[in-house]
Amino acid sequence: MKRTVVAIALAALLSLPGAALAARDFSKVKIKPVHVGGNVHMLTGSGGNIGVSVGPDGLLMIDDQFAPLAGRIQAALKKFDKGSLKFILNTHWHGDHTGGNHIFSRLAPIISHTNVRKRLTQTIKRGKRVFKPRPKEALPVVTFDDSLSIHFNGEEIKVIHYPSGHTDGDSVIFFTKSNVVHMGDHMFSGRFPFIDLSTGGNVEGYTRNVAAIMKKIPASAKIIPGHGPLSGMKELRAFHGMLTATSEIVRKQIRAGKSLAEVKAKGLPVKWKSWAWRFINEGRWLTIVYKSLSKKK
């Protein structure tokens, strides 16, 4: 089985256009396991953090990063030595979380919110970028609208949809016995988040969702963010504080009639500078907030 997955991953890599291959080099990416709590582990690599439930029922995986990494992810799963992969959950549609779907769907069924399947079947334009429909093999085969529970490895795993947040199809996963929460991209730990306005994302909705999620999480819980290091409530509260404060800064300037260029020129107070990173720097975060808050209701 391992050879099969590696072969499929290699085929997927070779099928990418030359420009895409040149843009990303996965050769040095290592998949690193971290035990989070109870049955739950986290795998880091390139893309969204992967969550894994490990136990007597087998393995349940949350997200699957990029297709070229599928062989390495499968090798990491094998090291748990707890049986086969039984379920895959997609937290949302983005390729750094679903890129391996068409490979791992041969091993286990994929579950997601209804809008994840919908988005994966569409041609999506975001600025100059165009995302083409994914093949049938990459599509979730079990979908839900609001929530579902999977009773697996001795605990109830609650999957809850939070609308109009990072996208229109985001789910957060609560491991009720292990005291672990996988936030998907409703948390970028210590970083400005990407909010996809092209597929239903909304800064105000995102901030409300994070506040609502915080009320459900025990103070002692471990949190797997979509991006960034393993976290807890301290980091989640700081993240929510950043969302609230920076959004209000932009909101006040919009009310004063300031243009996006003027908002970006003024920038943010020094205390928020450290939240910038490679993918979402200060200017891009201000652009996302400005465009989201400027949309007609």
Tab-separated table of C-alpha atoms in Angstrom:
chain	number	residue	atom	x	y	z
A	1	MET	CA	0.000	0.000	0.000
A	2	LYS	CA	2.824	2.385	0.853
A	3	ARG	CA	4.422	1.887	-2.590
A	4	THR	CA	1.069	2.535	-4.228
A	5	VAL	CA	0.581	5.837	-2.397
A	6	VAL	CA	4.130	6.971	-3.211
A	7	ALA	CA	3.611	6.112	-6.887
A	8	ILE	CA	0.344	8.028	-7.006
A	9	ALA	CA	1.936	11.030	-5.299
A	10	LEU	CA	4.817	11.005	-7.790
A	11	ALA	CA	2.366	10.837	-10.687
A	12	ALA	CA	0.443	13.774	-9.239
A	13	LEU	CA	3.655	15.754	-8.879
A	14	LEU	CA	4.735	15.054	-12.441
A	15	SER	CA	1.322	16.065	-13.741
A	16	LEU	CA	1.713	19.606	-12.368
A	17	PRO	CA	2.538	22.352	-14.887
A	18	GLY	CA	6.155	23.486	-15.046
A	19	ALA	CA	5.382	26.852	-13.475
A	20	ALA	CA	3.781	25.180	-10.451
A	21	LEU	CA	6.769	22.873	-10.012
A	22	ALA	CA	9.144	25.819	-10.192
A	23	ALA	CA	7.100	27.754	-7.647
A	24	ARG	CA	7.222	25.037	-4.980
A	25	ASP	CA	9.996	22.752	-3.892
A	26	PHE	CA	8.766	20.006	-1.574
A	27	SER	CA	12.000	18.002	-1.641
A	28	LYS	CA	13.205	19.143	1.780
A	29	VAL	CA	9.841	19.077	3.557
A	30	LYS	CA	9.751	16.716	6.539
A	31	ILE	CA	6.549	15.493	8.162
A	32	LYS	CA	7.056	15.824	11.915
A	33	PRO	CA	4.729	14.214	14.493
A	34	VAL	CA	3.807	15.916	17.778
A	35	HIS	CA	1.683	14.259	20.461
A	36	VAL	CA	-0.998	16.772	21.460
A	37	GLY	CA	-3.109	14.983	24.086
A	38	GLY	CA	-5.093	11.790	24.573
A	39	ASN	CA	-5.553	10.069	21.215
A	40	VAL	CA	-4.593	13.124	19.192
A	41	HIS	CA	-1.379	13.904	17.350
A	42	MET	CA	-0.364	16.716	15.017
A	43	LEU	CA	1.691	16.376	11.834
A	44	THR	CA	3.536	19.415	10.528
A	45	GLY	CA	5.027	19.720	7.068
A	46	SER	CA	4.063	22.233	4.391
A	47	GLY	CA	0.550	23.626	4.428
A	48	GLY	CA	-2.126	23.314	7.057
A	49	ASN	CA	-1.388	21.388	10.239
A	50	ILE	CA	-2.709	17.822	10.122
A	51	GLY	CA	-4.557	16.308	13.073
A	52	VAL	CA	-4.612	12.548	13.640
A	53	SER	CA	-6.715	10.442	16.016
A	54	VAL	CA	-4.771	7.284	16.866
A	55	GLY	CA	-6.265	4.310	18.687
A	56	PRO	CA	-7.781	0.823	18.583
A	57	ASP	CA	-10.292	1.804	15.886
A	58	GLY	CA	-7.504	2.914	13.572
A	59	LEU	CA	-6.650	6.387	12.291
A	60	LEU	CA	-8.696	9.488	11.528
A	61	MET	CA	-6.907	12.313	9.733
A	62	ILE	CA	-7.808	16.011	9.540
A	63	ASP	CA	-6.598	17.598	6.272
A	64	ASP	CA	-3.872	16.245	3.994
A	65	GLN	CA	-1.645	19.157	2.847
A	66	PHE	CA	-0.212	18.912	-0.721
A	67	ALA	CA	-0.235	15.931	-3.095
A	68	PRO	CA	3.578	15.656	-3.431
A	69	LEU	CA	3.765	15.071	0.334
A	70	ALA	CA	1.259	12.191	0.382
A	71	GLY	CA	3.926	9.476	0.496
A	72	ARG	CA	5.673	11.113	3.450
A	73	ILE	CA	2.376	11.675	5.252
A	74	GLN	CA	1.442	8.032	4.711
A	75	ALA	CA	4.839	6.954	6.085
A	76	ALA	CA	4.244	9.100	9.182
A	77	LEU	CA	0.825	7.499	9.683
A	78	LYS	CA	2.361	4.021	9.418
A	79	LYS	CA	4.688	4.787	12.314
A	80	PHE	CA	1.714	5.040	14.670
A	81	ASP	CA	1.228	1.301	14.073
A	82	LYS	CA	-2.470	1.454	15.020
A	83	GLY	CA	-4.209	0.081	11.967
A	84	SER	CA	-5.417	1.679	8.787
A	85	LEU	CA	-6.782	5.097	7.929
A	86	LYS	CA	-10.574	5.014	8.395
A	87	PHE	CA	-11.733	8.635	7.928
A	88	ILE	CA	-10.442	11.910	6.504
A	89	LEU	CA	-11.915	15.276	7.486
A	90	ASN	CA	-11.434	18.444	5.421
A	91	THR	CA	-11.642	21.658	7.448
A	92	HIS	CA	-12.182	23.734	4.258
A	93	TRP	CA	-11.437	23.659	0.515
A	94	HIS	CA	-7.991	25.293	0.181
A	95	GLY	CA	-5.296	23.264	-1.551
A	96	ASP	CA	-2.831	23.326	1.332
A	97	HIS	CA	-5.449	21.357	3.311
A	98	THR	CA	-7.005	19.221	0.532
A	99	GLY	CA	-4.190	18.801	-1.983
A	100	GLY	CA	-3.786	15.116	-1.163
A	101	ASN	CA	-7.510	14.296	-1.306
A	102	HIS	CA	-7.384	12.464	-4.620
A	103	ILE	CA	-4.649	10.203	-3.237
A	104	PHE	CA	-5.939	9.534	0.262
A	105	SER	CA	-9.512	8.981	-0.943
A	106	ARG	CA	-8.274	5.590	-2.139
A	107	LEU	CA	-7.610	4.704	1.497
A	108	ALA	CA	-10.589	6.205	3.373
A	109	PRO	CA	-13.752	8.271	2.795
A	110	ILE	CA	-13.484	12.055	2.957
A	111	ILE	CA	-15.951	14.040	5.097
A	112	SER	CA	-16.553	17.783	4.919
A	113	HIS	CA	-19.076	20.591	5.078
A	114	THR	CA	-21.346	20.783	2.028
A	115	ASN	CA	-19.633	23.915	0.729
A	116	VAL	CA	-16.218	22.247	0.642
A	117	ARG	CA	-17.438	19.744	-1.930
A	118	LYS	CA	-19.195	22.578	-3.778
A	119	ARG	CA	-16.049	24.716	-3.949
A	120	LEU	CA	-13.873	21.809	-5.072
A	121	THR	CA	-16.157	21.326	-8.096
A	122	GLN	CA	-15.993	24.977	-9.185
A	123	THR	CA	-13.626	27.211	-11.125
A	124	ILE	CA	-12.670	29.881	-8.593
A	125	LYS	CA	-11.016	33.181	-9.433
A	126	ARG	CA	-9.097	35.132	-6.800
A	127	GLY	CA	-7.412	38.133	-8.349
A	128	LYS	CA	-5.163	36.771	-11.094
A	129	ARG	CA	-5.237	33.228	-9.725
A	130	VAL	CA	-7.605	30.631	-11.112
A	131	PHE	CA	-8.377	27.390	-9.256
A	132	LYS	CA	-9.770	24.720	-11.527
A	133	PRO	CA	-12.284	22.044	-10.445
A	134	ARG	CA	-10.706	19.077	-8.719
A	135	PRO	CA	-11.128	15.523	-10.027
A	136	LYS	CA	-13.912	13.307	-8.733
A	137	GLU	CA	-11.420	11.385	-6.586
A	138	ALA	CA	-10.667	14.542	-4.590
A	139	LEU	CA	-14.261	15.230	-3.576
A	140	PRO	CA	-15.699	14.503	-0.125
A	141	VAL	CA	-18.221	11.654	-0.261
A	142	VAL	CA	-19.916	12.456	3.067
A	143	THR	CA	-21.107	16.030	3.614
A	144	PHE	CA	-23.067	17.824	6.325
A	145	ASP	CA	-24.682	21.231	6.784
A	146	ASP	CA	-24.307	22.153	10.464
A	147	SER	CA	-22.527	19.473	12.484
A	148	LEU	CA	-21.846	15.785	12.874
A	149	SER	CA	-20.274	13.422	15.391
A	150	ILE	CA	-17.886	10.557	14.772
A	151	HIS	CA	-17.606	8.060	17.615
A	152	PHE	CA	-14.060	6.810	17.189
A	153	ASN	CA	-11.178	5.637	19.374
A	154	GLY	CA	-13.236	5.871	22.545
A	155	GLU	CA	-14.469	9.446	22.202
A	156	GLU	CA	-16.997	11.613	20.439
A	157	ILE	CA	-15.346	13.746	17.782
A	158	LYS	CA	-17.626	16.721	17.113
A	159	VAL	CA	-17.313	18.472	13.766
A	160	ILE	CA	-19.024	21.885	13.747
A	161	HIS	CA	-19.480	24.271	10.826
A	162	TYR	CA	-18.824	27.981	11.389
A	163	PRO	CA	-20.243	30.073	8.513
A	164	SER	CA	-18.842	33.177	6.816
A	165	GLY	CA	-15.444	32.944	8.471
A	166	HIS	CA	-12.235	31.930	6.729
A	167	THR	CA	-14.403	30.669	3.836
A	168	ASP	CA	-18.060	29.613	3.665
A	169	GLY	CA	-17.283	25.972	4.437
A	170	ASP	CA	-15.105	25.899	7.549
A	171	SER	CA	-15.304	23.262	10.258
A	172	VAL	CA	-13.740	23.098	13.713
A	173	ILE	CA	-13.154	19.673	15.286
A	174	PHE	CA	-13.569	19.013	19.013
A	175	PHE	CA	-12.011	15.869	20.509
A	176	THR	CA	-14.206	15.715	23.591
A	177	LYS	CA	-12.227	13.210	25.688
A	178	SER	CA	-8.711	14.064	24.546
A	179	ASN	CA	-9.421	17.763	25.316
A	180	VAL	CA	-8.057	18.881	21.955
A	181	VAL	CA	-9.518	21.221	19.335
A	182	HIS	CA	-8.433	21.440	15.695
A	183	MET	CA	-9.289	24.982	14.588
A	184	GLY	CA	-8.602	24.627	10.879
A	185	ASP	CA	-7.875	28.070	9.460
A	186	HIS	CA	-9.984	29.772	12.085
A	187	MET	CA	-6.660	30.149	13.862
A	188	PHE	CA	-3.253	31.257	12.609
A	189	SER	CA	-1.264	31.144	15.829
A	190	GLY	CA	0.671	34.385	16.322
A	191	ARG	CA	0.080	35.444	12.702
A	192	PHE	CA	-2.262	37.572	10.630
A	193	PRO	CA	-4.756	35.153	9.028
A	194	PHE	CA	-5.727	34.761	5.407
A	195	ILE	CA	-9.473	35.271	4.983
A	196	ASP	CA	-10.751	34.228	1.567
A	197	LEU	CA	-13.234	36.905	0.534
A	198	SER	CA	-13.637	35.201	-2.862
A	199	THR	CA	-15.352	32.147	-1.357
A	200	GLY	CA	-17.501	33.530	1.419
A	201	GLY	CA	-14.891	34.615	3.945
A	202	ASN	CA	-15.654	37.653	6.069
A	203	VAL	CA	-13.514	39.433	8.675
A	204	GLU	CA	-16.409	40.266	11.007
A	205	GLY	CA	-17.834	36.752	10.692
A	206	TYR	CA	-14.391	35.267	11.271
A	207	THR	CA	-13.927	37.317	14.440
A	208	ARG	CA	-17.394	36.369	15.722
A	209	ASN	CA	-16.690	32.711	15.018
A	210	VAL	CA	-13.430	32.769	16.961
A	211	ALA	CA	-15.253	34.373	19.917
A	212	ALA	CA	-17.973	31.708	19.757
A	213	ILE	CA	-15.413	28.890	19.561
A	214	MET	CA	-13.530	30.267	22.577
A	215	LYS	CA	-16.672	29.857	24.691
A	216	LYS	CA	-16.763	26.135	23.869
A	217	ILE	CA	-13.138	25.343	24.637
A	218	PRO	CA	-12.038	24.324	28.155
A	219	ALA	CA	-9.265	26.461	29.625
A	220	SER	CA	-6.897	23.486	29.709
A	221	ALA	CA	-7.474	22.347	26.112
A	222	LYS	CA	-4.678	21.993	23.568
A	223	ILE	CA	-5.364	23.720	20.253
A	224	ILE	CA	-4.113	22.724	16.814
A	225	PRO	CA	-4.165	25.862	14.665
A	226	GLY	CA	-4.485	25.720	10.904
A	227	HIS	CA	-1.046	27.337	10.768
A	228	GLY	CA	1.545	27.939	13.439
A	229	PRO	CA	2.722	26.022	16.513
A	230	LEU	CA	0.655	23.939	18.897
A	231	SER	CA	-1.294	26.389	21.050
A	232	GLY	CA	-3.701	26.851	23.935
A	233	MET	CA	-6.311	29.323	25.131
A	234	LYS	CA	-3.656	31.963	25.857
A	235	GLU	CA	-2.651	32.051	22.202
A	236	LEU	CA	-6.258	31.909	21.013
A	237	ARG	CA	-7.224	34.866	23.214
A	238	ALA	CA	-4.259	36.818	21.841
A	239	PHE	CA	-5.331	35.950	18.292
A	240	HIS	CA	-8.878	37.138	18.934
A	241	GLY	CA	-7.538	40.314	20.526
A	242	MET	CA	-5.499	41.046	17.403
A	243	LEU	CA	-8.508	40.463	15.144
A	244	THR	CA	-10.688	42.786	17.196
A	245	ALA	CA	-8.130	45.560	17.615
A	246	THR	CA	-6.817	45.711	14.051
A	247	SER	CA	-10.309	45.489	12.557
A	248	GLU	CA	-11.447	48.412	14.703
A	249	ILE	CA	-8.457	50.481	13.585
A	250	VAL	CA	-9.437	49.953	9.944
A	251	ARG	CA	-13.163	50.414	10.644
A	252	LYS	CA	-12.575	53.861	12.158
A	253	GLN	CA	-10.547	54.944	9.148
A	254	ILE	CA	-13.218	53.726	6.738
A	255	ARG	CA	-15.795	55.770	8.652
A	256	ALA	CA	-13.476	58.782	8.323
A	257	GLY	CA	-13.464	58.323	4.542
A	258	LYS	CA	-9.897	57.047	4.237
A	259	SER	CA	-8.891	55.110	1.130
A	260	LEU	CA	-7.165	51.725	1.216
A	261	ALA	CA	-3.920	53.392	0.144
A	262	GLU	CA	-4.174	55.826	3.047
A	263	VAL	CA	-4.908	53.031	5.518
A	264	LYS	CA	-1.904	51.045	4.313
A	265	ALA	CA	0.320	54.118	4.390
A	266	LYS	CA	-0.565	54.782	8.024
A	267	GLY	CA	-0.115	51.118	8.951
A	268	LEU	CA	-0.709	49.497	12.318
A	269	PRO	CA	0.687	50.313	15.769
A	270	VAL	CA	4.060	48.763	16.575
A	271	LYS	CA	2.505	46.129	18.886
A	272	TRP	CA	0.976	44.353	15.863
A	273	LYS	CA	4.052	44.367	13.605
A	274	SER	CA	5.278	40.965	14.799
A	275	TRP	CA	2.113	39.294	13.489
A	276	ALA	CA	3.245	39.770	9.869
A	277	TRP	CA	4.689	36.733	8.091
A	278	ARG	CA	5.706	35.515	4.657
A	279	PHE	CA	2.214	34.914	3.295
A	280	ILE	CA	0.229	37.669	5.035
A	281	ASN	CA	2.282	40.769	5.697
A	282	GLU	CA	0.822	43.904	7.277
A	283	GLY	CA	-0.195	45.413	3.955
A	284	ARG	CA	-2.045	42.330	2.815
A	285	TRP	CA	-3.834	41.974	6.154
A	286	LEU	CA	-4.959	45.612	6.013
A	287	THR	CA	-6.182	45.037	2.450
A	288	ILE	CA	-8.246	42.007	3.508
A	289	VAL	CA	-9.787	43.872	6.442
A	290	TYR	CA	-10.497	47.007	4.422
A	291	LYS	CA	-12.157	45.146	1.535
A	292	SER	CA	-14.197	42.957	3.877
A	293	LEU	CA	-15.442	45.836	6.031
A	294	SER	CA	-16.174	47.950	2.939
A	295	LYS	CA	-18.501	45.379	1.382
A	296	LYS	CA	-22.120	46.430	1.168
A	297	LYS	CA	-24.266	44.544	3.664
